[in-house]
Short mmCIF file of C-alpha atoms in Angstrom, two decimals:
data_model
loop_
_atom_site.label_atom_id
_atom_site.label_comp_id
_atom_site.label_asym_id
_atom_site.label_seq_id
_atom_site.Cartn_x
_atom_site.Cartn_y
_atom_site.Cartn_z
CA MET A 1 126.95 -19.38 9.38
CA VAL A 2 129.89 -18.78 7.90
CA THR A 3 132.69 -22.43 6.99
CA PRO A 4 135.75 -21.85 8.90
CA VAL A 5 139.01 -22.47 6.04
CA THR A 6 140.58 -24.91 8.67
CA ASP A 7 139.71 -27.66 11.82
CA ARG A 8 142.67 -27.11 13.74
CA VAL A 9 141.91 -26.04 16.64
CA GLY A 10 145.26 -26.75 18.73
CA ASP A 11 147.38 -24.93 21.56
CA ALA A 12 147.83 -22.07 19.10
CA ASP A 13 143.78 -21.83 18.64
CA ASP A 14 143.78 -22.04 22.21
CA ASP A 15 145.34 -18.94 23.39
CA VAL A 16 143.97 -16.99 21.19
CA LEU A 17 140.32 -18.34 21.58
CA GLY A 18 139.95 -19.29 25.54
CA ASP A 19 137.24 -20.62 26.15
CA LEU A 20 135.47 -19.50 23.05
CA ALA A 21 133.89 -21.11 19.92
CA PRO A 22 135.85 -20.35 17.05
CA SER A 23 132.52 -19.60 15.08
CA ASP A 24 131.44 -16.70 17.85
CA VAL A 25 134.87 -14.88 16.68
CA ARG A 26 133.99 -11.55 15.85
CA VAL A 27 136.01 -8.98 14.36
CA ARG A 28 135.89 -5.18 12.84
CA PHE A 29 137.14 -2.55 10.41
CA SER A 30 136.22 0.80 10.95
CA PRO A 31 138.16 2.99 9.28
CA SER A 32 137.22 7.03 9.12
CA PRO A 33 135.83 8.39 5.87
CA THR A 34 138.83 10.77 5.31
CA GLY A 35 140.86 10.70 2.34
CA ASN A 36 141.79 7.96 -0.20
CA PRO A 37 142.51 4.20 1.27
CA HIS A 38 145.85 3.73 1.85
CA VAL A 39 147.82 0.71 2.34
CA GLY A 40 148.07 0.30 5.91
CA LEU A 41 144.73 0.56 6.96
CA ILE A 42 144.29 -2.14 3.75
CA ARG A 43 146.82 -4.13 5.35
CA THR A 44 145.02 -4.23 8.64
CA THR A 45 141.50 -5.05 6.74
CA LEU A 46 143.38 -7.94 5.55
CA PHE A 47 144.25 -9.59 8.80
CA ASN A 48 141.67 -8.82 10.46
CA TRP A 49 139.79 -10.34 7.19
CA ALA A 50 142.15 -13.48 6.97
CA PHE A 51 141.51 -13.64 11.15
CA ALA A 52 137.80 -13.87 10.89
CA ARG A 53 137.79 -16.54 7.63
CA HIS A 54 140.26 -18.61 9.52
CA TYR A 55 137.93 -18.98 12.74
CA GLY A 56 134.61 -19.20 10.44
CA GLY A 57 133.56 -16.28 12.53
CA THR A 58 131.89 -12.95 11.62
CA PHE A 59 133.84 -9.76 9.97
CA VAL A 60 132.27 -6.31 10.52
CA PHE A 61 132.61 -3.60 8.60
CA ARG A 62 132.12 -0.25 10.08
CA ILE A 63 132.29 3.08 9.75
CA GLU A 64 133.35 5.60 12.44
CA ASP A 65 132.43 8.71 10.89
CA THR A 66 131.58 11.02 14.30
CA ASP A 67 134.07 13.50 12.86
CA VAL A 68 132.08 16.39 11.12
CA ALA A 69 134.52 18.00 9.69
CA ARG A 70 136.24 15.49 8.25
CA ASP A 71 134.34 13.12 6.85
CA SER A 72 132.97 12.74 3.67
CA GLU A 73 130.33 10.61 1.92
CA GLU A 74 132.65 10.55 -1.19
CA SER A 75 135.65 8.81 0.97
CA TYR A 76 133.12 6.07 2.42
CA VAL A 77 132.29 5.38 -1.26
CA SER A 78 135.38 5.10 -2.06
CA MET A 79 136.03 2.98 1.09
CA LEU A 80 133.50 0.73 -0.24
CA ASP A 81 134.89 0.57 -3.68
CA ALA A 82 137.93 -0.23 -2.82
CA LEU A 83 137.05 -3.46 -0.55
CA ARG A 84 135.25 -4.18 -3.61
CA TRP A 85 138.01 -4.01 -5.28
CA LEU A 86 140.20 -6.04 -3.37
CA ARG A 87 137.39 -8.83 -2.74
CA LEU A 88 137.68 -8.51 0.79
CA ASP A 89 134.30 -9.38 1.59
CA TRP A 90 132.28 -8.62 4.96
CA ASP A 91 129.26 -10.41 6.94
CA GLU A 92 127.64 -7.21 8.70
CA GLY A 93 128.02 -3.67 7.63
CA PRO A 94 126.31 -0.41 6.70
CA ASP A 95 125.29 -1.59 3.18
CA VAL A 96 124.18 -5.56 4.17
CA GLY A 97 122.40 -4.45 7.55
CA GLY A 98 122.98 -7.51 10.61
CA PRO A 99 122.04 -7.48 13.98
CA TYR A 100 123.60 -4.83 15.40
CA ALA A 101 122.61 -1.70 12.42
CA PRO A 102 123.35 0.76 12.17
CA TYR A 103 127.11 0.51 11.45
CA ARG A 104 127.43 4.21 10.35
CA GLN A 105 128.71 6.04 13.79
CA SER A 106 126.20 8.60 12.63
CA LEU A 107 123.26 7.40 13.31
CA ARG A 108 124.11 6.13 16.74
CA HIS A 109 124.63 9.27 18.67
CA GLU A 110 121.48 8.22 20.92
CA VAL A 111 123.16 5.28 21.91
CA TYR A 112 126.48 7.27 22.85
CA ALA A 113 124.09 9.61 24.68
CA ASP A 114 122.70 7.10 26.74
CA VAL A 115 125.86 5.16 27.25
CA ALA A 116 127.13 8.55 28.63
CA ALA A 117 124.59 9.41 30.85
CA ARG A 118 124.58 6.11 32.71
CA LEU A 119 128.49 6.57 32.57
CA LEU A 120 127.98 9.74 34.68
CA GLU A 121 124.93 8.31 36.85
CA ALA A 122 127.05 5.15 37.84
CA GLY A 123 130.11 8.13 39.13
CA ARG A 124 132.21 6.01 36.33
CA ALA A 125 132.54 9.39 34.16
CA TYR A 126 132.36 12.85 35.69
CA GLN A 127 132.08 16.30 34.31
CA CYS A 128 135.59 18.57 33.71
CA TYR A 129 134.23 22.56 33.70
CA CYS A 130 138.56 23.29 33.30
CA SER A 131 138.78 25.91 30.44
CA PRO A 132 142.21 24.94 27.52
CA ALA A 133 143.96 27.55 29.23
CA GLU A 134 143.45 26.39 32.02
CA LEU A 135 144.91 22.67 31.35
CA ASP A 136 148.04 24.19 29.59
CA GLN A 137 149.06 26.13 32.83
CA ARG A 138 148.77 23.13 35.33
CA ARG A 139 150.53 21.01 32.29
CA GLU A 140 153.52 24.07 31.89
CA ALA A 141 153.72 23.41 35.71
CA ALA A 142 153.37 19.99 36.47
CA ARG A 143 156.64 19.32 33.34
CA ALA A 144 158.06 22.45 35.03
CA ALA A 145 158.28 20.08 38.42
CA GLY A 146 159.38 17.19 36.59
CA LYS A 147 155.64 15.25 36.81
CA PRO A 148 153.63 13.89 34.47
CA SER A 149 151.77 16.72 32.18
CA GLY A 150 148.46 14.86 31.72
CA TYR A 151 145.32 15.87 33.48
CA ASP A 152 145.47 15.82 37.08
CA GLY A 153 142.35 15.01 38.38
CA HIS A 154 141.22 19.13 39.10
CA CYS A 155 137.57 18.41 38.85
CA ARG A 156 137.20 14.75 40.19
CA GLU A 157 135.74 15.94 43.34
CA LEU A 158 134.16 18.85 43.05
CA SER A 159 131.19 20.62 45.33
CA VAL A 160 127.76 21.30 44.45
CA GLN A 161 129.30 25.51 44.77
CA GLN A 162 132.09 24.48 42.31
CA VAL A 163 129.59 23.81 40.23
CA GLU A 164 127.43 26.54 40.53
CA ALA A 165 129.78 28.92 40.24
CA TYR A 166 131.42 27.33 37.26
CA ARG A 167 127.85 27.16 35.60
CA ALA A 168 127.53 30.42 36.72
CA GLU A 169 130.23 31.32 34.96
CA GLY A 170 128.64 30.12 31.48
CA ARG A 171 130.83 27.05 31.44
CA GLN A 172 130.01 23.74 29.71
CA PRO A 173 131.85 20.86 30.86
CA VAL A 174 133.10 18.26 29.12
CA LEU A 175 132.89 14.45 30.23
CA ARG A 176 135.72 12.45 31.45
CA LEU A 177 136.07 8.63 32.34
CA ARG A 178 137.51 8.13 35.74
CA MET A 179 141.04 6.03 36.06
CA PRO A 180 141.60 3.75 38.63
CA ASP A 181 144.83 4.48 40.25
CA ARG A 182 146.41 1.18 39.52
CA ALA A 183 148.33 0.06 37.05
CA ILE A 184 146.53 -1.86 33.50
CA SER A 185 148.32 -4.14 31.50
CA VAL A 186 146.72 -5.57 28.40
CA GLU A 187 147.71 -9.26 27.70
CA ASP A 188 148.48 -8.20 23.44
CA LEU A 189 148.34 -11.19 21.14
CA VAL A 190 151.43 -10.19 19.51
CA ARG A 191 153.84 -8.54 21.70
CA GLY A 192 153.01 -10.19 25.27
CA VAL A 193 152.00 -7.92 28.40
CA VAL A 194 152.21 -4.44 28.20
CA THR A 195 151.52 -2.58 31.44
CA VAL A 196 151.05 0.87 32.09
CA ASP A 197 151.57 2.82 35.15
CA ALA A 198 149.23 4.61 37.49
CA ASP A 199 150.72 7.55 36.90
CA ASN A 200 150.98 7.21 32.92
CA VAL A 201 146.99 7.05 32.46
CA PHE A 202 144.69 9.85 32.91
CA ASP A 203 141.08 11.02 33.10
CA TYR A 204 140.38 10.86 29.46
CA VAL A 205 137.28 13.29 27.38
CA LEU A 206 134.91 10.95 26.51
CA VAL A 207 132.15 13.45 25.43
CA ARG A 208 133.10 17.59 24.24
CA ALA A 209 131.20 20.37 25.86
CA ASN A 210 128.84 20.40 22.69
CA GLY A 211 128.00 17.23 22.83
CA GLN A 212 129.81 15.50 20.85
CA PRO A 213 131.05 11.82 21.68
CA LEU A 214 135.00 11.45 20.72
CA TYR A 215 136.11 8.45 18.88
CA THR A 216 137.53 7.74 22.44
CA LEU A 217 134.24 7.24 24.00
CA VAL A 218 132.11 5.32 20.94
CA ASN A 219 134.56 3.18 19.21
CA PRO A 220 134.69 0.74 23.08
CA VAL A 221 130.81 1.51 22.70
CA ASP A 222 130.26 -0.22 19.43
CA ASP A 223 133.10 -2.97 19.84
CA ALA A 224 131.00 -3.44 23.13
CA LEU A 225 127.64 -3.47 22.09
CA MET A 226 128.57 -5.46 18.98
CA ALA A 227 129.92 -8.42 20.68
CA ILE A 228 133.64 -7.86 19.24
CA THR A 229 135.79 -10.23 20.44
CA HIS A 230 138.98 -9.54 18.89
CA VAL A 231 140.61 -6.05 18.45
CA LEU A 232 143.35 -6.09 15.09
CA ARG A 233 144.87 -2.97 14.59
CA GLY A 234 148.06 -0.74 14.18
CA GLU A 235 150.95 -0.44 16.59
CA ASP A 236 150.05 3.59 17.09
CA LEU A 237 146.98 2.49 18.90
CA LEU A 238 148.66 0.19 21.36
CA SER A 239 149.10 3.70 24.08
CA SER A 240 145.33 4.41 24.07
CA THR A 241 144.26 0.17 24.71
CA PRO A 242 144.72 0.83 28.77
CA ARG A 243 141.76 3.70 28.48
CA GLN A 244 139.60 1.53 26.46
CA ILE A 245 140.15 -1.62 28.75
CA VAL A 246 138.73 0.21 31.91
CA LEU A 247 135.85 1.95 30.03
CA HIS A 248 135.54 -1.79 28.71
CA GLU A 249 135.04 -2.62 32.19
CA ALA A 250 132.98 -0.19 33.19
CA LEU A 251 130.55 -0.37 30.11
CA ARG A 252 130.09 -3.97 32.32
CA GLU A 253 129.79 -2.44 35.45
CA ILE A 254 127.00 -0.31 33.88
CA GLY A 255 124.88 -2.99 31.99
CA VAL A 256 125.67 -1.86 28.53
CA ALA A 257 127.63 -5.07 27.62
CA ASP A 258 128.15 -8.61 29.08
CA GLY A 259 130.80 -10.90 28.04
CA PRO A 260 134.68 -11.07 28.15
CA LEU A 261 136.58 -8.01 26.91
CA PRO A 262 137.78 -8.08 23.27
CA ARG A 263 141.32 -9.63 23.50
CA TYR A 264 144.24 -6.95 21.24
CA ALA A 265 146.57 -7.49 19.10
CA HIS A 266 148.77 -4.66 17.91
CA LEU A 267 150.19 -5.18 13.85
CA PRO A 268 153.88 -3.60 13.36
CA LEU A 269 154.01 -0.25 11.87
CA ILE A 270 154.63 -0.21 7.95
CA THR A 271 157.47 1.91 7.28
CA GLY A 272 158.85 3.72 4.16
CA GLU A 273 161.83 5.64 2.62
CA GLY A 274 164.52 6.19 5.70
CA ASN A 275 162.02 3.48 7.71
CA LYS A 276 159.95 6.28 8.80
CA LYS A 277 156.42 5.51 9.54
CA LEU A 278 154.85 5.51 5.72
CA SER A 279 151.77 7.93 6.71
CA LYS A 280 148.22 8.32 5.21
CA ARG A 281 149.52 11.28 3.69
CA ASP A 282 152.65 9.74 1.87
CA PRO A 283 151.77 9.43 -1.99
CA THR A 284 153.20 5.98 -1.92
CA SER A 285 150.88 4.48 0.76
CA SER A 286 147.80 5.70 -2.00
CA LEU A 287 145.71 2.30 -2.32
CA GLN A 288 144.10 4.46 -5.58
CA LEU A 289 148.54 4.97 -7.00
CA TYR A 290 148.81 1.02 -7.17
CA ARG A 291 145.05 0.46 -8.75
CA ASP A 292 146.00 3.48 -11.29
CA ARG A 293 149.32 1.51 -12.01
CA GLY A 294 147.72 -2.23 -12.77
CA PHE A 295 148.26 -4.12 -9.43
CA LEU A 296 146.07 -7.29 -9.34
CA PRO A 297 143.83 -7.62 -5.83
CA GLU A 298 145.62 -11.05 -5.61
CA GLY A 299 149.24 -9.18 -6.11
CA LEU A 300 148.89 -6.02 -3.90
CA LEU A 301 146.82 -8.54 -1.02
CA ASN A 302 149.36 -10.64 -1.53
CA TYR A 303 152.42 -8.55 -0.65
CA LEU A 304 151.18 -7.07 1.82
CA ALA A 305 150.20 -10.06 3.68
CA LEU A 306 153.71 -10.45 4.47
CA LEU A 307 154.15 -6.82 6.06
CA GLY A 308 154.68 -8.45 9.44
CA TRP A 309 153.29 -11.96 9.08
CA SER A 310 154.33 -14.92 7.09
CA MET A 311 153.03 -18.33 5.64
CA GLY A 312 156.08 -20.03 7.31
CA ASP A 313 158.95 -22.19 5.30
CA ASP A 314 159.92 -19.15 2.77
CA ARG A 315 156.72 -19.68 1.32
CA GLU A 316 155.80 -16.06 -0.27
CA ILE A 317 153.79 -16.83 -3.47
CA PHE A 318 150.00 -17.50 -1.89
CA SER A 319 146.07 -17.03 -2.69
CA LEU A 320 143.84 -15.46 -0.14
CA GLU A 321 142.06 -18.68 0.53
CA GLU A 322 145.77 -19.70 1.49
CA MET A 323 146.23 -16.74 3.75
CA ALA A 324 142.97 -17.45 5.82
CA LYS A 325 144.02 -21.72 6.25
CA ALA A 326 147.07 -20.34 7.82
CA PHE A 327 146.34 -17.26 9.48
CA ASP A 328 147.97 -17.46 12.90
CA VAL A 329 147.99 -13.78 14.86
CA THR A 330 150.23 -15.19 16.94
CA ARG A 331 153.03 -15.96 14.45
CA VAL A 332 152.47 -11.95 13.56
CA ASN A 333 155.97 -10.07 13.51
CA PRO A 334 155.92 -6.90 16.45
CA ASN A 335 158.97 -4.74 14.57
CA PRO A 336 158.34 -3.03 11.81
CA ALA A 337 157.66 -4.00 8.11
CA ARG A 338 159.25 -1.81 5.23
CA PHE A 339 156.98 -1.48 2.39
CA ASP A 340 159.27 -2.36 -0.48
CA VAL A 341 157.77 -1.03 -4.16
CA ARG A 342 159.93 -3.53 -6.08
CA LYS A 343 159.15 -6.66 -4.09
CA ALA A 344 155.55 -5.68 -4.81
CA GLU A 345 155.84 -4.87 -8.09
CA ALA A 346 157.75 -8.86 -8.15
CA ILE A 347 155.38 -10.32 -6.94
CA ASN A 348 152.42 -8.67 -8.46
CA GLY A 349 154.28 -10.09 -11.93
CA VAL A 350 153.90 -13.29 -10.21
CA TRP A 351 150.24 -13.14 -10.33
CA LEU A 352 150.18 -11.55 -13.60
CA ARG A 353 151.41 -14.76 -14.80
CA ARG A 354 149.68 -16.76 -12.92
CA LEU A 355 146.19 -15.70 -14.41
CA PRO A 356 144.52 -17.63 -17.93
CA ALA A 357 145.54 -15.08 -20.54
CA ASP A 358 141.88 -14.36 -21.53
CA GLU A 359 141.41 -13.03 -18.15
CA VAL A 360 144.89 -10.90 -17.84
CA ALA A 361 143.81 -9.45 -21.49
CA GLU A 362 140.23 -8.35 -20.09
CA ARG A 363 142.01 -6.42 -16.92
CA MET A 364 144.25 -4.82 -19.40
CA VAL A 365 141.44 -3.25 -21.45
CA PRO A 366 140.63 -0.23 -18.75
CA HIS A 367 144.39 0.57 -18.60
CA LEU A 368 144.56 0.06 -22.10
CA GLN A 369 141.52 2.96 -22.06
CA VAL A 370 143.22 5.48 -19.83
CA ALA A 371 146.03 5.13 -21.68
CA GLY A 372 144.21 6.06 -25.31
CA VAL A 373 145.41 2.55 -27.32
CA LEU A 374 141.83 1.49 -26.95
CA PRO A 375 138.54 3.53 -27.45
CA SER A 376 135.87 3.05 -24.35
CA SER A 377 133.60 0.57 -26.57
CA PRO A 378 136.07 -1.43 -27.74
CA SER A 379 135.34 -3.33 -31.43
CA ASP A 380 135.04 -7.19 -31.24
CA ASP A 381 138.35 -7.12 -33.56
CA GLU A 382 139.96 -4.64 -31.77
CA LEU A 383 139.68 -7.59 -27.85
CA ALA A 384 140.40 -10.58 -30.42
CA LEU A 385 143.82 -8.52 -31.21
CA LEU A 386 144.35 -8.06 -27.36
CA ARG A 387 143.35 -11.67 -26.60
CA ALA A 388 146.02 -12.82 -29.24
CA ALA A 389 148.68 -10.49 -28.14
CA THR A 390 148.49 -10.91 -24.63
CA PRO A 391 150.30 -13.75 -24.27
CA LEU A 392 153.44 -11.47 -26.34
CA VAL A 393 153.58 -9.37 -22.64
CA GLN A 394 151.99 -11.24 -19.99
CA GLU A 395 155.50 -12.85 -19.18
CA ARG A 396 157.26 -9.39 -19.33
CA MET A 397 154.29 -7.07 -17.17
CA THR A 398 155.04 -6.70 -13.42
CA VAL A 399 152.11 -4.15 -13.34
CA LEU A 400 149.20 -3.69 -15.97
CA ASP A 401 149.98 -0.63 -16.79
CA GLU A 402 152.78 -1.44 -18.48
CA SER A 403 150.45 -2.44 -20.98
CA ALA A 404 150.41 0.72 -23.12
CA GLY A 405 153.78 0.87 -24.22
CA MET A 406 153.92 -2.12 -24.92
CA LEU A 407 151.00 -2.91 -26.92
CA GLY A 408 150.61 0.34 -27.65
CA PHE A 409 151.87 0.00 -31.52
CA LEU A 410 149.33 -2.65 -32.16
CA PHE A 411 146.59 -0.57 -32.50
CA ALA A 412 147.82 2.46 -33.38
CA ASP A 413 147.52 4.85 -36.54
CA GLY A 414 149.70 7.67 -37.53
CA ASP A 415 153.33 8.38 -36.72
CA LEU A 416 154.94 6.04 -34.47
CA TRP A 417 158.15 7.73 -34.02
CA GLY A 418 158.22 10.96 -32.54
CA THR A 419 160.34 10.24 -29.90
CA ASP A 420 163.73 10.29 -29.72
CA GLU A 421 164.46 6.98 -29.07
CA ALA A 422 162.52 6.57 -32.69
CA ALA A 423 165.02 9.17 -34.14
CA ALA A 424 167.80 8.08 -33.14
CA ALA A 425 167.58 4.25 -34.89
CA LEU A 426 165.70 5.85 -37.68
CA THR A 427 169.06 6.97 -39.67
CA SER A 428 170.13 7.11 -43.33
CA ASP A 429 172.80 4.08 -41.72
CA THR A 430 169.28 1.99 -41.03
CA ARG A 431 167.10 2.67 -44.25
CA PRO A 432 168.98 -0.15 -46.32
CA VAL A 433 168.33 -2.91 -43.91
CA LEU A 434 164.80 -1.25 -43.65
CA SER A 435 164.61 -1.50 -47.04
CA ALA A 436 165.90 -5.14 -47.74
CA ALA A 437 163.67 -6.30 -44.66
CA ARG A 438 160.48 -4.95 -46.94
CA THR A 439 161.32 -5.95 -50.28
CA ALA A 440 161.53 -10.16 -47.85
CA LEU A 441 158.72 -9.35 -46.09
CA ALA A 442 156.97 -8.20 -49.16
CA ALA A 443 157.48 -11.57 -50.79
CA LEU A 444 156.02 -13.36 -48.61
CA GLY A 445 153.54 -16.11 -49.85
CA GLU A 446 152.27 -16.73 -45.76
CA TRP A 447 152.23 -14.08 -43.16
CA ARG A 448 153.15 -16.40 -40.33
CA THR A 449 155.48 -16.23 -37.63
CA ASP A 450 157.98 -18.66 -38.70
CA SER A 451 158.52 -17.48 -42.30
CA ILE A 452 158.19 -13.93 -41.31
CA GLU A 453 161.34 -14.90 -39.03
CA ASN A 454 163.23 -16.94 -42.17
CA ALA A 455 162.22 -14.44 -44.76
CA LEU A 456 164.07 -11.44 -42.21
CA ARG A 457 167.14 -13.59 -41.26
CA ALA A 458 167.97 -14.30 -44.48
CA ALA A 459 167.81 -10.98 -45.64
CA LEU A 460 169.30 -9.17 -42.50
CA VAL A 461 171.69 -11.84 -40.83
CA ALA A 462 172.63 -14.44 -43.81
CA ASP A 463 172.38 -11.13 -46.76
CA LEU A 464 173.72 -8.37 -45.11
CA GLU A 465 176.12 -10.35 -42.56
CA LEU A 466 174.46 -8.17 -39.76
CA LYS A 467 174.41 -9.31 -36.08
CA PRO A 468 170.60 -9.72 -34.79
CA LYS A 469 170.60 -6.62 -32.65
CA HIS A 470 170.96 -4.04 -35.68
CA ALA A 471 169.59 -6.34 -38.36
CA PHE A 472 166.00 -6.37 -36.33
CA GLY A 473 166.66 -3.43 -34.04
CA PRO A 474 165.67 -0.97 -36.45
CA VAL A 475 162.71 -3.31 -37.71
CA ARG A 476 161.37 -3.26 -34.30
CA VAL A 477 161.86 0.35 -34.43
CA ALA A 478 160.02 1.32 -37.30
CA VAL A 479 157.35 -1.69 -36.47
CA THR A 480 156.18 -0.87 -32.65
CA GLY A 481 158.37 2.83 -32.37
CA ARG A 482 160.30 0.92 -30.01
CA ARG A 483 163.49 -0.01 -29.17
CA VAL A 484 161.81 -2.35 -26.86
CA SER A 485 158.85 -4.22 -27.36
CA PRO A 486 157.00 -8.35 -27.22
CA PRO A 487 158.74 -10.20 -29.55
CA LEU A 488 159.27 -9.14 -33.28
CA PHE A 489 158.03 -11.90 -35.35
CA GLU A 490 154.93 -12.31 -33.30
CA SER A 491 154.32 -9.02 -33.32
CA LEU A 492 154.56 -8.48 -37.26
CA GLU A 493 152.40 -11.75 -37.60
CA LEU A 494 148.93 -9.76 -35.30
CA LEU A 495 150.10 -6.42 -37.19
CA GLY A 496 149.71 -7.80 -40.51
CA ARG A 497 150.85 -7.77 -43.59
CA ASP A 498 149.87 -4.58 -44.62
CA ARG A 499 150.33 -2.16 -42.02
CA THR A 500 153.31 -3.73 -41.21
CA LEU A 501 154.68 -2.88 -45.08
CA ALA A 502 153.03 0.44 -44.50
CA ARG A 503 155.10 1.07 -41.49
CA LEU A 504 158.00 -0.23 -43.23
CA ASP A 505 157.54 2.46 -46.08
CA ALA A 506 156.88 5.51 -43.79
CA ALA A 507 159.86 4.63 -41.72
CA ILE A 508 162.12 4.25 -45.08
CA ALA A 509 161.25 6.94 -46.06
CA ARG A 510 161.73 8.99 -42.32
CA SER A 511 165.17 8.11 -42.31
CA GLY A 512 166.01 9.43 -45.33
CA ALA A 513 165.05 12.41 -44.88
#
């Protein structure tokens, strides 16, 4: 049994749980394996995870892969990898098993076929023989008459003769759920009571004519059979909830499930530039983008938690464990939340500075390898140099892929001055500065940060009467190839005497060319 992260069960918990024991909470994350995970999907996962961990309940990972044309094994593997990278663990799922296995819908077709047959037999569903052309024609006629254009129930009460006639034409029916002639209310934990009039709730398709079950059937059936108690999902799915409630009621009537219906909480939309909905096709929504840039799981999840929820007291920085302890779904803000990349970077930078330097160094390695700064198998000396240099850049980075530009000079061989930035800095005017710096550094007895600083200040600031900006700028470009780098004197100590003097020699030669 999972231990809850809080012992609190107060009024807010009573509103959320009703008569349910906290440990009986069961929530699910049920993505379709199509494309790469996006930040909206991860935010939903995070809120479900925090909800389950808050109460000591169960977090179920379920794959909804019934769309043969769009689903892929590659996307499924990518989803598993993403959640493991984020460290959002689950209690039941396709890779860990559980009492309601299998957790991939593609392996549950017999379950759905049985449920569909029982719904049909009980009269809760019926076969519809309408062709697409006939449906379109009747919808157009309804719109022209100013009436709702959903399905008009044409096949609800077909006679035996009508059915035989359709079959004689070779028509194959879809299966539709028979919706009640009444308003349907949803007690949403985020939005309050949402009611949909009967005129706007139409009999919808559960199973295609080829026998393939649709999301409209498999999602509620799995929620019922897997005893899901709470469904936390995006606001864009709110319109389908009344239909799912009716199907849940039907499933209990035919004995497929028992117990109370799931409670729903619809999370606010995430918007991007121009306050437009951040869709999975938007490049800035891809989780992989943020992994490649070097966001930390801690930093990214911390920021995503703020998209619609807060700890209170204006607190913005918190761990997963702290979030789970404080999480209250009734405090989720129903208004759209804007994804602000700069804010995400700032929070990630805070987490970079929170980590021990050696851990930051370890996390930088893959990014330095991708950038070609480190080889695929770094030597012990290279790793030791990286650990020594990490404190110089840890306070200055917001994401890990900035490390290549900041630290590349320490591991580089050859020409560092092939950029316009370097060319502009290494001119005949800077040659006297570089020569004086070279002479002062070559005379040092001990190669330490303080002695390097003292020597350069004496030679360039005192003797040449240069301002520090003009004194140290050319030296910085000469040894790092950049106008902006980690602290100069510490960098020179790490680079070493021989490499520093060699770079100054090369820069002096270049500035005189």
